[in-house]
Amino acid sequence: MAVDLQTLVEPASMPQGFTISKVKDSEDLETWCQIMTEVSEFPDFVQTAWLEMYQAMEIIDSPLWHLYLGSLDGTPVAT
C-alpha cells in the first residue's frame, strides 16, 4: 500500500506511542514477515517464503526497496 504524502490535505494522525521505523536487520525482517503473515491471515509457510525471498534479494541493503515496521509502545504491531 502506498500514498503520495504530498497530496494529503492534512497530516495523518497516529496513536500516542506509535512509531514507524525502517527494517534495518535480519531480526526486523523476521518480525516484518511474521506480522504480515498473521495480519493477512496467510498460511504459516508464507512467512518462511517471504523471509527467504527478501534475504535472497538483500532487501535490507537495497536502495530501491524499503520495508517498515509500525510499533506501539515499542512492540511491533504493523507493516
mmCIF file with all atom_site columns, N, CA and C in Angstrom:
data_model
loop_
_atom_site.group_PDB
_atom_site.id
_atom_site.type_symbol
_atom_site.label_atom_id
_atom_site.label_alt_id
_atom_site.label_comp_id
_atom_site.label_asym_id
_atom_site.label_entity_id
_atom_site.label_seq_id
_atom_site.pdbx_PDB_ins_code
_atom_site.Cartn_x
_atom_site.Cartn_y
_atom_site.Cartn_z
_atom_site.occupancy
_atom_site.B_iso_or_equiv
_atom_site.pdbx_formal_charge
_atom_site.auth_seq_id
_atom_site.auth_comp_id
_atom_site.auth_asym_id
_atom_site.auth_atom_id
_atom_site.pdbx_PDB_model_num
ATOM 1   N N  . MET A 1 1  ? 0.846  -1.150  0.000  1.00 0.00 ? 1  MET A N  1
ATOM 2   C CA . MET A 1 1  ? 0.000  0.000   0.000  1.00 0.00 ? 1  MET A CA 1
ATOM 3   C C  . MET A 1 1  ? 0.905  1.229   0.000  1.00 0.00 ? 1  MET A C  1
ATOM 4   N N  . ALA A 1 2  ? 0.493  2.263   -0.735 1.00 0.00 ? 2  ALA A N  1
ATOM 5   C CA . ALA A 1 2  ? 1.300  3.476   -0.809 1.00 0.00 ? 2  ALA A CA 1
ATOM 6   C C  . ALA A 1 2  ? 0.391  4.682   -0.961 1.00 0.00 ? 2  ALA A C  1
ATOM 7   N N  . VAL A 1 3  ? 0.909  5.824   -0.570 1.00 0.00 ? 3  VAL A N  1
ATOM 8   C CA . VAL A 1 3  ? 0.180  7.074   -0.727 1.00 0.00 ? 3  VAL A CA 1
ATOM 9   C C  . VAL A 1 3  ? 1.192  8.172   -1.035 1.00 0.00 ? 3  VAL A C  1
ATOM 10  N N  . ASP A 1 4  ? 0.816  9.097   -1.890 1.00 0.00 ? 4  ASP A N  1
ATOM 11  C CA . ASP A 1 4  ? 1.656  10.243  -2.174 1.00 0.00 ? 4  ASP A CA 1
ATOM 12  C C  . ASP A 1 4  ? 1.446  11.246  -1.048 1.00 0.00 ? 4  ASP A C  1
ATOM 13  N N  . LEU A 1 5  ? 2.415  11.350  -0.169 1.00 0.00 ? 5  LEU A N  1
ATOM 14  C CA . LEU A 1 5  ? 2.260  12.186  1.025  1.00 0.00 ? 5  LEU A CA 1
ATOM 15  C C  . LEU A 1 5  ? 2.087  13.661  0.685  1.00 0.00 ? 5  LEU A C  1
ATOM 16  N N  . GLN A 1 6  ? 2.573  14.079  -0.464 1.00 0.00 ? 6  GLN A N  1
ATOM 17  C CA . GLN A 1 6  ? 2.447  15.480  -0.856 1.00 0.00 ? 6  GLN A CA 1
ATOM 18  C C  . GLN A 1 6  ? 1.024  15.852  -1.248 1.00 0.00 ? 6  GLN A C  1
ATOM 19  N N  . THR A 1 7  ? 0.160  14.861  -1.484 1.00 0.00 ? 7  THR A N  1
ATOM 20  C CA . THR A 1 7  ? -1.214 15.160  -1.876 1.00 0.00 ? 7  THR A CA 1
ATOM 21  C C  . THR A 1 7  ? -2.177 15.151  -0.686 1.00 0.00 ? 7  THR A C  1
ATOM 22  N N  . LEU A 1 8  ? -1.682 14.820  0.492  1.00 0.00 ? 8  LEU A N  1
ATOM 23  C CA . LEU A 1 8  ? -2.556 14.815  1.673  1.00 0.00 ? 8  LEU A CA 1
ATOM 24  C C  . LEU A 1 8  ? -2.988 16.235  2.003  1.00 0.00 ? 8  LEU A C  1
ATOM 25  N N  . VAL A 1 9  ? -4.268 16.411  2.271  1.00 0.00 ? 9  VAL A N  1
ATOM 26  C CA . VAL A 1 9  ? -4.798 17.725  2.602  1.00 0.00 ? 9  VAL A CA 1
ATOM 27  C C  . VAL A 1 9  ? -4.379 18.113  4.019  1.00 0.00 ? 9  VAL A C  1
ATOM 28  N N  . GLU A 1 10 ? -4.409 17.165  4.923  1.00 0.00 ? 10 GLU A N  1
ATOM 29  C CA . GLU A 1 10 ? -3.975 17.427  6.292  1.00 0.00 ? 10 GLU A CA 1
ATOM 30  C C  . GLU A 1 10 ? -3.118 16.259  6.756  1.00 0.00 ? 10 GLU A C  1
ATOM 31  N N  . PRO A 1 11 ? -2.223 16.521  7.678  1.00 0.00 ? 11 PRO A N  1
ATOM 32  C CA . PRO A 1 11 ? -1.350 15.440  8.146  1.00 0.00 ? 11 PRO A CA 1
ATOM 33  C C  . PRO A 1 11 ? -2.143 14.307  8.788  1.00 0.00 ? 11 PRO A C  1
ATOM 34  N N  . ALA A 1 12 ? -1.693 13.102  8.548  1.00 0.00 ? 12 ALA A N  1
ATOM 35  C CA . ALA A 1 12 ? -2.316 11.940  9.185  1.00 0.00 ? 12 ALA A CA 1
ATOM 36  C C  . ALA A 1 12 ? -1.935 11.933  10.662 1.00 0.00 ? 12 ALA A C  1
ATOM 37  N N  . SER A 1 13 ? -2.859 11.499  11.498 1.00 0.00 ? 13 SER A N  1
ATOM 38  C CA . SER A 1 13 ? -2.548 11.417  12.921 1.00 0.00 ? 13 SER A CA 1
ATOM 39  C C  . SER A 1 13 ? -2.223 9.970   13.270 1.00 0.00 ? 13 SER A C  1
ATOM 40  N N  . MET A 1 14 ? -1.387 9.803   14.288 1.00 0.00 ? 14 MET A N  1
ATOM 41  C CA . MET A 1 14 ? -1.015 8.471   14.747 1.00 0.00 ? 14 MET A CA 1
ATOM 42  C C  . MET A 1 14 ? -1.331 8.367   16.232 1.00 0.00 ? 14 MET A C  1
ATOM 43  N N  . PRO A 1 15 ? -1.639 7.156   16.684 1.00 0.00 ? 15 PRO A N  1
ATOM 44  C CA . PRO A 1 15 ? -1.892 6.974   18.118 1.00 0.00 ? 15 PRO A CA 1
ATOM 45  C C  . PRO A 1 15 ? -0.659 7.334   18.932 1.00 0.00 ? 15 PRO A C  1
ATOM 46  N N  . GLN A 1 16 ? -0.888 7.804   20.128 1.00 0.00 ? 16 GLN A N  1
ATOM 47  C CA . GLN A 1 16 ? 0.224  8.117   21.022 1.00 0.00 ? 16 GLN A CA 1
ATOM 48  C C  . GLN A 1 16 ? 1.028  6.838   21.274 1.00 0.00 ? 16 GLN A C  1
ATOM 49  N N  . GLY A 1 17 ? 2.345  6.940   21.208 1.00 0.00 ? 17 GLY A N  1
ATOM 50  C CA . GLY A 1 17 ? 3.209  5.792   21.424 1.00 0.00 ? 17 GLY A CA 1
ATOM 51  C C  . GLY A 1 17 ? 3.481  4.981   20.175 1.00 0.00 ? 17 GLY A C  1
ATOM 52  N N  . PHE A 1 18 ? 2.921  5.405   19.022 1.00 0.00 ? 18 PHE A N  1
ATOM 53  C CA . PHE A 1 18 ? 3.121  4.681   17.762 1.00 0.00 ? 18 PHE A CA 1
ATOM 54  C C  . PHE A 1 18 ? 4.294  5.288   17.014 1.00 0.00 ? 18 PHE A C  1
ATOM 55  N N  . THR A 1 19 ? 5.216  4.440   16.563 1.00 0.00 ? 19 THR A N  1
ATOM 56  C CA . THR A 1 19 ? 6.362  4.890   15.785 1.00 0.00 ? 19 THR A CA 1
ATOM 57  C C  . THR A 1 19 ? 6.506  4.012   14.545 1.00 0.00 ? 19 THR A C  1
ATOM 58  N N  . ILE A 1 20 ? 7.149  4.554   13.532 1.00 0.00 ? 20 ILE A N  1
ATOM 59  C CA . ILE A 1 20 ? 7.418  3.815   12.301 1.00 0.00 ? 20 ILE A CA 1
ATOM 60  C C  . ILE A 1 20 ? 8.922  3.817   12.089 1.00 0.00 ? 20 ILE A C  1
ATOM 61  N N  . SER A 1 21 ? 9.480  2.637   11.825 1.00 0.00 ? 21 SER A N  1
ATOM 62  C CA . SER A 1 21 ? 10.920 2.534   11.591 1.00 0.00 ? 21 SER A CA 1
ATOM 63  C C  . SER A 1 21 ? 11.192 1.619   10.404 1.00 0.00 ? 21 SER A C  1
ATOM 64  N N  . LYS A 1 22 ? 12.291 1.880   9.737  1.00 0.00 ? 22 LYS A N  1
ATOM 65  C CA . LYS A 1 22 ? 12.707 1.084   8.596  1.00 0.00 ? 22 LYS A CA 1
ATOM 66  C C  . LYS A 1 22 ? 13.250 -0.259  9.085  1.00 0.00 ? 22 LYS A C  1
ATOM 67  N N  . VAL A 1 23 ? 12.935 -1.322  8.369  1.00 0.00 ? 23 VAL A N  1
ATOM 68  C CA . VAL A 1 23 ? 13.509 -2.636  8.663  1.00 0.00 ? 23 VAL A CA 1
ATOM 69  C C  . VAL A 1 23 ? 15.005 -2.527  8.376  1.00 0.00 ? 23 VAL A C  1
ATOM 70  N N  . LYS A 1 24 ? 15.827 -2.764  9.414  1.00 0.00 ? 24 LYS A N  1
ATOM 71  C CA . LYS A 1 24 ? 17.256 -2.489  9.292  1.00 0.00 ? 24 LYS A CA 1
ATOM 72  C C  . LYS A 1 24 ? 18.163 -3.695  9.477  1.00 0.00 ? 24 LYS A C  1
ATOM 73  N N  . ASP A 1 25 ? 17.601 -4.824  9.934  1.00 0.00 ? 25 ASP A N  1
ATOM 74  C CA . ASP A 1 25 ? 18.434 -6.010  10.147 1.00 0.00 ? 25 ASP A CA 1
ATOM 75  C C  . ASP A 1 25 ? 17.580 -7.267  10.018 1.00 0.00 ? 25 ASP A C  1
ATOM 76  N N  . SER A 1 26 ? 18.224 -8.429  10.144 1.00 0.00 ? 26 SER A N  1
ATOM 77  C CA . SER A 1 26 ? 17.522 -9.695  9.932  1.00 0.00 ? 26 SER A CA 1
ATOM 78  C C  . SER A 1 26 ? 16.439 -9.934  10.978 1.00 0.00 ? 26 SER A C  1
ATOM 79  N N  . GLU A 1 27 ? 16.642 -9.462  12.193 1.00 0.00 ? 27 GLU A N  1
ATOM 80  C CA . GLU A 1 27 ? 15.606 -9.619  13.223 1.00 0.00 ? 27 GLU A CA 1
ATOM 81  C C  . GLU A 1 27 ? 14.357 -8.813  12.867 1.00 0.00 ? 27 GLU A C  1
ATOM 82  N N  . ASP A 1 28 ? 14.549 -7.584  12.409 1.00 0.00 ? 28 ASP A N  1
ATOM 83  C CA . ASP A 1 28 ? 13.418 -6.761  11.950 1.00 0.00 ? 28 ASP A CA 1
ATOM 84  C C  . ASP A 1 28 ? 12.704 -7.436  10.777 1.00 0.00 ? 28 ASP A C  1
ATOM 85  N N  . LEU A 1 29 ? 13.492 -8.004  9.857  1.00 0.00 ? 29 LEU A N  1
ATOM 86  C CA . LEU A 1 29 ? 12.906 -8.648  8.682  1.00 0.00 ? 29 LEU A CA 1
ATOM 87  C C  . LEU A 1 29 ? 12.057 -9.850  9.088  1.00 0.00 ? 29 LEU A C  1
ATOM 88  N N  . GLU A 1 30 ? 12.533 -10.646 10.024 1.00 0.00 ? 30 GLU A N  1
ATOM 89  C CA . GLU A 1 30 ? 11.747 -11.780 10.515 1.00 0.00 ? 30 GLU A CA 1
ATOM 90  C C  . GLU A 1 30 ? 10.450 -11.303 11.156 1.00 0.00 ? 30 GLU A C  1
ATOM 91  N N  . THR A 1 31 ? 10.535 -10.223 11.933 1.00 0.00 ? 31 THR A N  1
ATOM 92  C CA . THR A 1 31 ? 9.345  -9.659  12.572 1.00 0.00 ? 31 THR A CA 1
ATOM 93  C C  . THR A 1 31 ? 8.368  -9.157  11.526 1.00 0.00 ? 31 THR A C  1
ATOM 94  N N  . TRP A 1 32 ? 8.876  -8.472  10.502 1.00 0.00 ? 32 TRP A N  1
ATOM 95  C CA . TRP A 1 32 ? 8.024  -7.966  9.420  1.00 0.00 ? 32 TRP A CA 1
ATOM 96  C C  . TRP A 1 32 ? 7.267  -9.111  8.760  1.00 0.00 ? 32 TRP A C  1
ATOM 97  N N  . CYS A 1 33 ? 7.984  -10.198 8.436  1.00 0.00 ? 33 CYS A N  1
ATOM 98  C CA . CYS A 1 33 ? 7.361  -11.347 7.775  1.00 0.00 ? 33 CYS A CA 1
ATOM 99  C C  . CYS A 1 33 ? 6.311  -12.001 8.670  1.00 0.00 ? 33 CYS A C  1
ATOM 100 N N  . GLN A 1 34 ? 6.596  -12.089 9.951  1.00 0.00 ? 34 GLN A N  1
ATOM 101 C CA . GLN A 1 34 ? 5.647  -12.689 10.893 1.00 0.00 ? 34 GLN A CA 1
ATOM 102 C C  . GLN A 1 34 ? 4.365  -11.859 10.982 1.00 0.00 ? 34 GLN A C  1
ATOM 103 N N  . ILE A 1 35 ? 4.505  -10.559 11.150 1.00 0.00 ? 35 ILE A N  1
ATOM 104 C CA . ILE A 1 35 ? 3.328  -9.691  11.270 1.00 0.00 ? 35 ILE A CA 1
ATOM 105 C C  . ILE A 1 35 ? 2.517  -9.699  9.982  1.00 0.00 ? 35 ILE A C  1
ATOM 106 N N  . MET A 1 36 ? 3.189  -9.572  8.836  1.00 0.00 ? 36 MET A N  1
ATOM 107 C CA . MET A 1 36 ? 2.478  -9.544  7.555  1.00 0.00 ? 36 MET A CA 1
ATOM 108 C C  . MET A 1 36 ? 1.695  -10.834 7.344  1.00 0.00 ? 36 MET A C  1
ATOM 109 N N  . THR A 1 37 ? 2.291  -11.970 7.704  1.00 0.00 ? 37 THR A N  1
ATOM 110 C CA . THR A 1 37 ? 1.618  -13.264 7.540  1.00 0.00 ? 37 THR A CA 1
ATOM 111 C C  . THR A 1 37 ? 0.389  -13.349 8.438  1.00 0.00 ? 37 THR A C  1
ATOM 112 N N  . GLU A 1 38 ? 0.555  -12.967 9.697  1.00 0.00 ? 38 GLU A N  1
ATOM 113 C CA . GLU A 1 38 ? -0.558 -13.059 10.652 1.00 0.00 ? 38 GLU A CA 1
ATOM 114 C C  . GLU A 1 38 ? -1.694 -12.110 10.307 1.00 0.00 ? 38 GLU A C  1
ATOM 115 N N  . VAL A 1 39 ? -1.367 -10.867 10.029 1.00 0.00 ? 39 VAL A N  1
ATOM 116 C CA . VAL A 1 39 ? -2.393 -9.858  9.754  1.00 0.00 ? 39 VAL A CA 1
ATOM 117 C C  . VAL A 1 39 ? -3.156 -10.180 8.474  1.00 0.00 ? 39 VAL A C  1
ATOM 118 N N  . SER A 1 40 ? -2.441 -10.695 7.476  1.00 0.00 ? 40 SER A N  1
ATOM 119 C CA . SER A 1 40 ? -3.061 -11.025 6.199  1.00 0.00 ? 40 SER A CA 1
ATOM 120 C C  . SER A 1 40 ? -3.750 -12.381 6.219  1.00 0.00 ? 40 SER A C  1
ATOM 121 N N  . GLU A 1 41 ? -3.614 -13.101 7.330  1.00 0.00 ? 41 GLU A N  1
ATOM 122 C CA . GLU A 1 41 ? -4.198 -14.432 7.508  1.00 0.00 ? 41 GLU A CA 1
ATOM 123 C C  . GLU A 1 41 ? -3.732 -15.402 6.425  1.00 0.00 ? 41 GLU A C  1
ATOM 124 N N  . PHE A 1 42 ? -2.439 -15.305 6.065  1.00 0.00 ? 42 PHE A N  1
ATOM 125 C CA . PHE A 1 42 ? -1.843 -16.241 5.124  1.00 0.00 ? 42 PHE A CA 1
ATOM 126 C C  . PHE A 1 42 ? -1.424 -17.501 5.872  1.00 0.00 ? 42 PHE A C  1
ATOM 127 N N  . PRO A 1 43 ? -1.273 -18.621 5.182  1.00 0.00 ? 43 PRO A N  1
ATOM 128 C CA . PRO A 1 43 ? -0.769 -19.838 5.817  1.00 0.00 ? 43 PRO A CA 1
ATOM 129 C C  . PRO A 1 43 ? 0.655  -19.603 6.347  1.00 0.00 ? 43 PRO A C  1
ATOM 130 N N  . ASP A 1 44 ? 1.044  -20.354 7.354  1.00 0.00 ? 44 ASP A N  1
ATOM 131 C CA . ASP A 1 44 ? 2.333  -20.163 8.011  1.00 0.00 ? 44 ASP A CA 1
ATOM 132 C C  . ASP A 1 44 ? 3.523  -20.262 7.061  1.00 0.00 ? 44 ASP A C  1
ATOM 133 N N  . PHE A 1 45 ? 3.422  -21.109 6.017  1.00 0.00 ? 45 PHE A N  1
ATOM 134 C CA . PHE A 1 45 ? 4.563  -21.275 5.115  1.00 0.00 ? 45 PHE A CA 1
ATOM 135 C C  . PHE A 1 45 ? 4.917  -19.981 4.382  1.00 0.00 ? 45 PHE A C  1
ATOM 136 N N  . VAL A 1 46 ? 3.974  -19.057 4.291  1.00 0.00 ? 46 VAL A N  1
ATOM 137 C CA . VAL A 1 46 ? 4.229  -17.794 3.597  1.00 0.00 ? 46 VAL A CA 1
ATOM 138 C C  . VAL A 1 46 ? 5.298  -16.987 4.326  1.00 0.00 ? 46 VAL A C  1
ATOM 139 N N  . GLN A 1 47 ? 5.296  -17.052 5.651  1.00 0.00 ? 47 GLN A N  1
ATOM 140 C CA . GLN A 1 47 ? 6.296  -16.318 6.428  1.00 0.00 ? 47 GLN A CA 1
ATOM 141 C C  . GLN A 1 47 ? 7.703  -16.745 6.016  1.00 0.00 ? 47 GLN A C  1
ATOM 142 N N  . THR A 1 48 ? 7.922  -18.040 5.910  1.00 0.00 ? 48 THR A N  1
ATOM 143 C CA . THR A 1 48 ? 9.235  -18.557 5.522  1.00 0.00 ? 48 THR A CA 1
ATOM 144 C C  . THR A 1 48 ? 9.557  -18.175 4.079  1.00 0.00 ? 48 THR A C  1
ATOM 145 N N  . ALA A 1 49 ? 8.579  -18.254 3.198  1.00 0.00 ? 49 ALA A N  1
ATOM 146 C CA . ALA A 1 49 ? 8.797  -17.910 1.790  1.00 0.00 ? 49 ALA A CA 1
ATOM 147 C C  . ALA A 1 49 ? 9.189  -16.440 1.642  1.00 0.00 ? 49 ALA A C  1
ATOM 148 N N  . TRP A 1 50 ? 8.464  -15.549 2.333  1.00 0.00 ? 50 TRP A N  1
ATOM 149 C CA . TRP A 1 50 ? 8.813  -14.124 2.270  1.00 0.00 ? 50 TRP A CA 1
ATOM 150 C C  . TRP A 1 50 ? 10.218 -13.886 2.807  1.00 0.00 ? 50 TRP A C  1
ATOM 151 N N  . LEU A 1 51 ? 10.518 -14.479 3.943  1.00 0.00 ? 51 LEU A N  1
ATOM 152 C CA . LEU A 1 51 ? 11.829 -14.283 4.554  1.00 0.00 ? 51 LEU A CA 1
ATOM 153 C C  . LEU A 1 51 ? 12.940 -14.729 3.605  1.00 0.00 ? 51 LEU A C  1
ATOM 154 N N  . GLU A 1 52 ? 12.795 -15.909 3.029  1.00 0.00 ? 52 GLU A N  1
ATOM 155 C CA . GLU A 1 52 ? 13.810 -16.412 2.105  1.00 0.00 ? 52 GLU A CA 1
ATOM 156 C C  . GLU A 1 52 ? 13.926 -15.533 0.865  1.00 0.00 ? 52 GLU A C  1
ATOM 157 N N  . MET A 1 53 ? 12.792 -15.073 0.339  1.00 0.00 ? 53 MET A N  1
ATOM 158 C CA . MET A 1 53 ? 12.804 -14.228 -0.847 1.00 0.00 ? 53 MET A CA 1
ATOM 159 C C  . MET A 1 53 ? 13.507 -12.902 -0.552 1.00 0.00 ? 53 MET A C  1
ATOM 160 N N  . TYR A 1 54 ? 13.123 -12.257 0.554  1.00 0.00 ? 54 TYR A N  1
ATOM 161 C CA . TYR A 1 54 ? 13.721 -10.964 0.880  1.00 0.00 ? 54 TYR A CA 1
ATOM 162 C C  . TYR A 1 54 ? 15.191 -11.088 1.252  1.00 0.00 ? 54 TYR A C  1
ATOM 163 N N  . GLN A 1 55 ? 15.582 -12.192 1.871  1.00 0.00 ? 55 GLN A N  1
ATOM 164 C CA . GLN A 1 55 ? 17.000 -12.405 2.146  1.00 0.00 ? 55 GLN A CA 1
ATOM 165 C C  . GLN A 1 55 ? 17.770 -12.561 0.845  1.00 0.00 ? 55 GLN A C  1
ATOM 166 N N  . ALA A 1 56 ? 17.227 -13.329 -0.096 1.00 0.00 ? 56 ALA A N  1
ATOM 167 C CA . ALA A 1 56 ? 17.883 -13.525 -1.389 1.00 0.00 ? 56 ALA A CA 1
ATOM 168 C C  . ALA A 1 56 ? 17.996 -12.207 -2.165 1.00 0.00 ? 56 ALA A C  1
ATOM 169 N N  . MET A 1 57 ? 16.998 -11.338 -2.011 1.00 0.00 ? 57 MET A N  1
ATOM 170 C CA . MET A 1 57 ? 17.010 -10.033 -2.681 1.00 0.00 ? 57 MET A CA 1
ATOM 171 C C  . MET A 1 57 ? 17.948 -9.044  -1.995 1.00 0.00 ? 57 MET A C  1
ATOM 172 N N  . GLU A 1 58 ? 18.395 -9.412  -0.799 1.00 0.00 ? 58 GLU A N  1
ATOM 173 C CA . GLU A 1 58 ? 19.195 -8.489  0.034  1.00 0.00 ? 58 GLU A CA 1
ATOM 174 C C  . GLU A 1 58 ? 18.456 -7.168  0.205  1.00 0.00 ? 58 GLU A C  1
ATOM 175 N N  . ILE A 1 59 ? 17.173 -7.285  0.519  1.00 0.00 ? 59 ILE A N  1
ATOM 176 C CA . ILE A 1 59 ? 16.293 -6.113  0.588  1.00 0.00 ? 59 ILE A CA 1
ATOM 177 C C  . ILE A 1 59 ? 16.717 -5.100  1.651  1.00 0.00 ? 59 ILE A C  1
ATOM 178 N N  . ILE A 1 60 ? 17.321 -5.584  2.725  1.00 0.00 ? 60 ILE A N  1
ATOM 179 C CA . ILE A 1 60 ? 17.720 -4.670  3.805  1.00 0.00 ? 60 ILE A CA 1
ATOM 180 C C  . ILE A 1 60 ? 18.728 -3.640  3.298  1.00 0.00 ? 60 ILE A C  1
ATOM 181 N N  . ASP A 1 61 ? 19.610 -4.043  2.398  1.00 0.00 ? 61 ASP A N  1
ATOM 182 C CA . ASP A 1 61 ? 20.642 -3.148  1.878  1.00 0.00 ? 61 ASP A CA 1
ATOM 183 C C  . ASP A 1 61 ? 20.273 -2.499  0.552  1.00 0.00 ? 61 ASP A C  1
ATOM 184 N N  . SER A 1 62 ? 19.087 -2.778  0.046  1.00 0.00 ? 62 SER A N  1
ATOM 185 C CA . SER A 1 62 ? 18.694 -2.262  -1.261 1.00 0.00 ? 62 SER A CA 1
ATOM 186 C C  . SER A 1 62 ? 18.337 -0.775  -1.191 1.00 0.00 ? 62 SER A C  1
ATOM 187 N N  . PRO A 1 63 ? 18.875 0.017   -2.117 1.00 0.00 ? 63 PRO A N  1
ATOM 188 C CA . PRO A 1 63 ? 18.485 1.429   -2.166 1.00 0.00 ? 63 PRO A CA 1
ATOM 189 C C  . PRO A 1 63 ? 17.118 1.630   -2.831 1.00 0.00 ? 63 PRO A C  1
ATOM 190 N N  . LEU A 1 64 ? 16.585 0.580   -3.452 1.00 0.00 ? 64 LEU A N  1
ATOM 191 C CA . LEU A 1 64 ? 15.335 0.698   -4.194 1.00 0.00 ? 64 LEU A CA 1
ATOM 192 C C  . LEU A 1 64 ? 14.112 0.230   -3.413 1.00 0.00 ? 64 LEU A C  1
ATOM 193 N N  . TRP A 1 65 ? 14.306 -0.623  -2.415 1.00 0.00 ? 65 TRP A N  1
ATOM 194 C CA . TRP A 1 65 ? 13.202 -1.204  -1.657 1.00 0.00 ? 65 TRP A CA 1
ATOM 195 C C  . TRP A 1 65 ? 13.364 -0.879  -0.189 1.00 0.00 ? 65 TRP A C  1
ATOM 196 N N  . HIS A 1 66 ? 12.249 -0.610  0.471  1.00 0.00 ? 66 HIS A N  1
ATOM 197 C CA . HIS A 1 66 ? 12.271 -0.364  1.914  1.00 0.00 ? 66 HIS A CA 1
ATOM 198 C C  . HIS A 1 66 ? 11.041 -1.013  2.534  1.00 0.00 ? 66 HIS A C  1
ATOM 199 N N  . LEU A 1 67 ? 11.235 -1.670  3.648  1.00 0.00 ? 67 LEU A N  1
ATOM 200 C CA . LEU A 1 67 ? 10.140 -2.223  4.437  1.00 0.00 ? 67 LEU A CA 1
ATOM 201 C C  . LEU A 1 67 ? 10.114 -1.471  5.759  1.00 0.00 ? 67 LEU A C  1
ATOM 202 N N  . TYR A 1 68 ? 8.914  -1.321  6.324  1.00 0.00 ? 68 TYR A N  1
ATOM 203 C CA . TYR A 1 68 ? 8.774  -0.565  7.561  1.00 0.00 ? 68 TYR A CA 1
ATOM 204 C C  . TYR A 1 68 ? 7.965  -1.349  8.579  1.00 0.00 ? 68 TYR A C  1
ATOM 205 N N  . LEU A 1 69 ? 8.303  -1.139  9.841  1.00 0.00 ? 69 LEU A N  1
ATOM 206 C CA . LEU A 1 69 ? 7.547  -1.704  10.960 1.00 0.00 ? 69 LEU A CA 1
ATOM 207 C C  . LEU A 1 69 ? 6.911  -0.578  11.740 1.00 0.00 ? 69 LEU A C  1
ATOM 208 N N  . GLY A 1 70 ? 5.648  -0.762  12.099 1.00 0.00 ? 70 GLY A N  1
ATOM 209 C CA . GLY A 1 70 ? 4.975  0.157   12.992 1.00 0.00 ? 70 GLY A CA 1
ATOM 210 C C  . GLY A 1 70 ? 4.954  -0.473  14.374 1.00 0.00 ? 70 GLY A C  1
ATOM 211 N N  . SER A 1 71 ? 5.373  0.302   15.369 1.00 0.00 ? 71 SER A N  1
ATOM 212 C CA . SER A 1 71 ? 5.418  -0.209  16.742 1.00 0.00 ? 71 SER A CA 1
ATOM 213 C C  . SER A 1 71 ? 4.563  0.651   17.650 1.00 0.00 ? 71 SER A C  1
ATOM 214 N N  . LEU A 1 72 ? 3.913  0.005   18.589 1.00 0.00 ? 72 LEU A N  1
ATOM 215 C CA . LEU A 1 72 ? 3.118  0.702   19.588 1.00 0.00 ? 72 LEU A CA 1
ATOM 216 C C  . LEU A 1 72 ? 3.778  0.452   20.935 1.00 0.00 ? 72 LEU A C  1
ATOM 217 N N  . ASP A 1 73 ? 4.245  1.525   21.545 1.00 0.00 ? 73 ASP A N  1
ATOM 218 C CA . ASP A 1 73 ? 4.952  1.446   22.825 1.00 0.00 ? 73 ASP A CA 1
ATOM 219 C C  . ASP A 1 73 ? 6.108  0.446   22.760 1.00 0.00 ? 73 ASP A C  1
ATOM 220 N N  . GLY A 1 74 ? 6.820  0.427   21.613 1.00 0.00 ? 74 GLY A N  1
ATOM 221 C CA . GLY A 1 74 ? 7.998  -0.412  21.454 1.00 0.00 ? 74 GLY A CA 1
ATOM 222 C C  . GLY A 1 74 ? 7.736  -1.820  20.960 1.00 0.00 ? 74 GLY A C  1
ATOM 223 N N  . THR A 1 75 ? 6.474  -2.217  20.818 1.00 0.00 ? 75 THR A N  1
ATOM 224 C CA . THR A 1 75 ? 6.142  -3.554  20.339 1.00 0.00 ? 75 THR A CA 1
ATOM 225 C C  . THR A 1 75 ? 5.695  -3.484  18.885 1.00 0.00 ? 75 THR A C  1
ATOM 226 N N  . PRO A 1 76 ? 6.381  -4.199  17.961 1.00 0.00 ? 76 PRO A N  1
ATOM 227 C CA . PRO A 1 76 ? 5.974  -4.187  16.558 1.00 0.00 ? 76 PRO A CA 1
ATOM 228 C C  . PRO A 1 76 ? 4.548  -4.733  16.392 1.00 0.00 ? 76 PRO A C  1
ATOM 229 N N  . VAL A 1 77 ? 3.709  -3.963  15.681 1.00 0.00 ? 77 VAL A N  1
ATOM 230 C CA . VAL A 1 77 ? 2.304  -4.342  15.503 1.00 0.00 ? 77 VAL A CA 1
ATOM 231 C C  . VAL A 1 77 ? 1.812  -4.186  14.065 1.00 0.00 ? 77 VAL A C  1
ATOM 232 N N  . ALA A 1 78 ? 2.629  -3.597  13.183 1.00 0.00 ? 78 ALA A N  1
ATOM 233 C CA . ALA A 1 78 ? 2.139  -3.315  11.830 1.00 0.00 ? 78 ALA A CA 1
ATOM 234 C C  . ALA A 1 78 ? 3.302  -3.307  10.837 1.00 0.00 ? 78 ALA A C  1
ATOM 235 N N  . THR A 1 79 ? 2.953  -3.521  9.558  1.00 0.00 ? 79 THR A N  1
ATOM 236 C CA . THR A 1 79 ? 3.941  -3.444  8.486  1.00 0.00 ? 79 THR A CA 1
ATOM 237 C C  . THR A 1 79 ? 3.521  -2.358  7.514  1.00 0.00 ? 79 THR A C  1
#
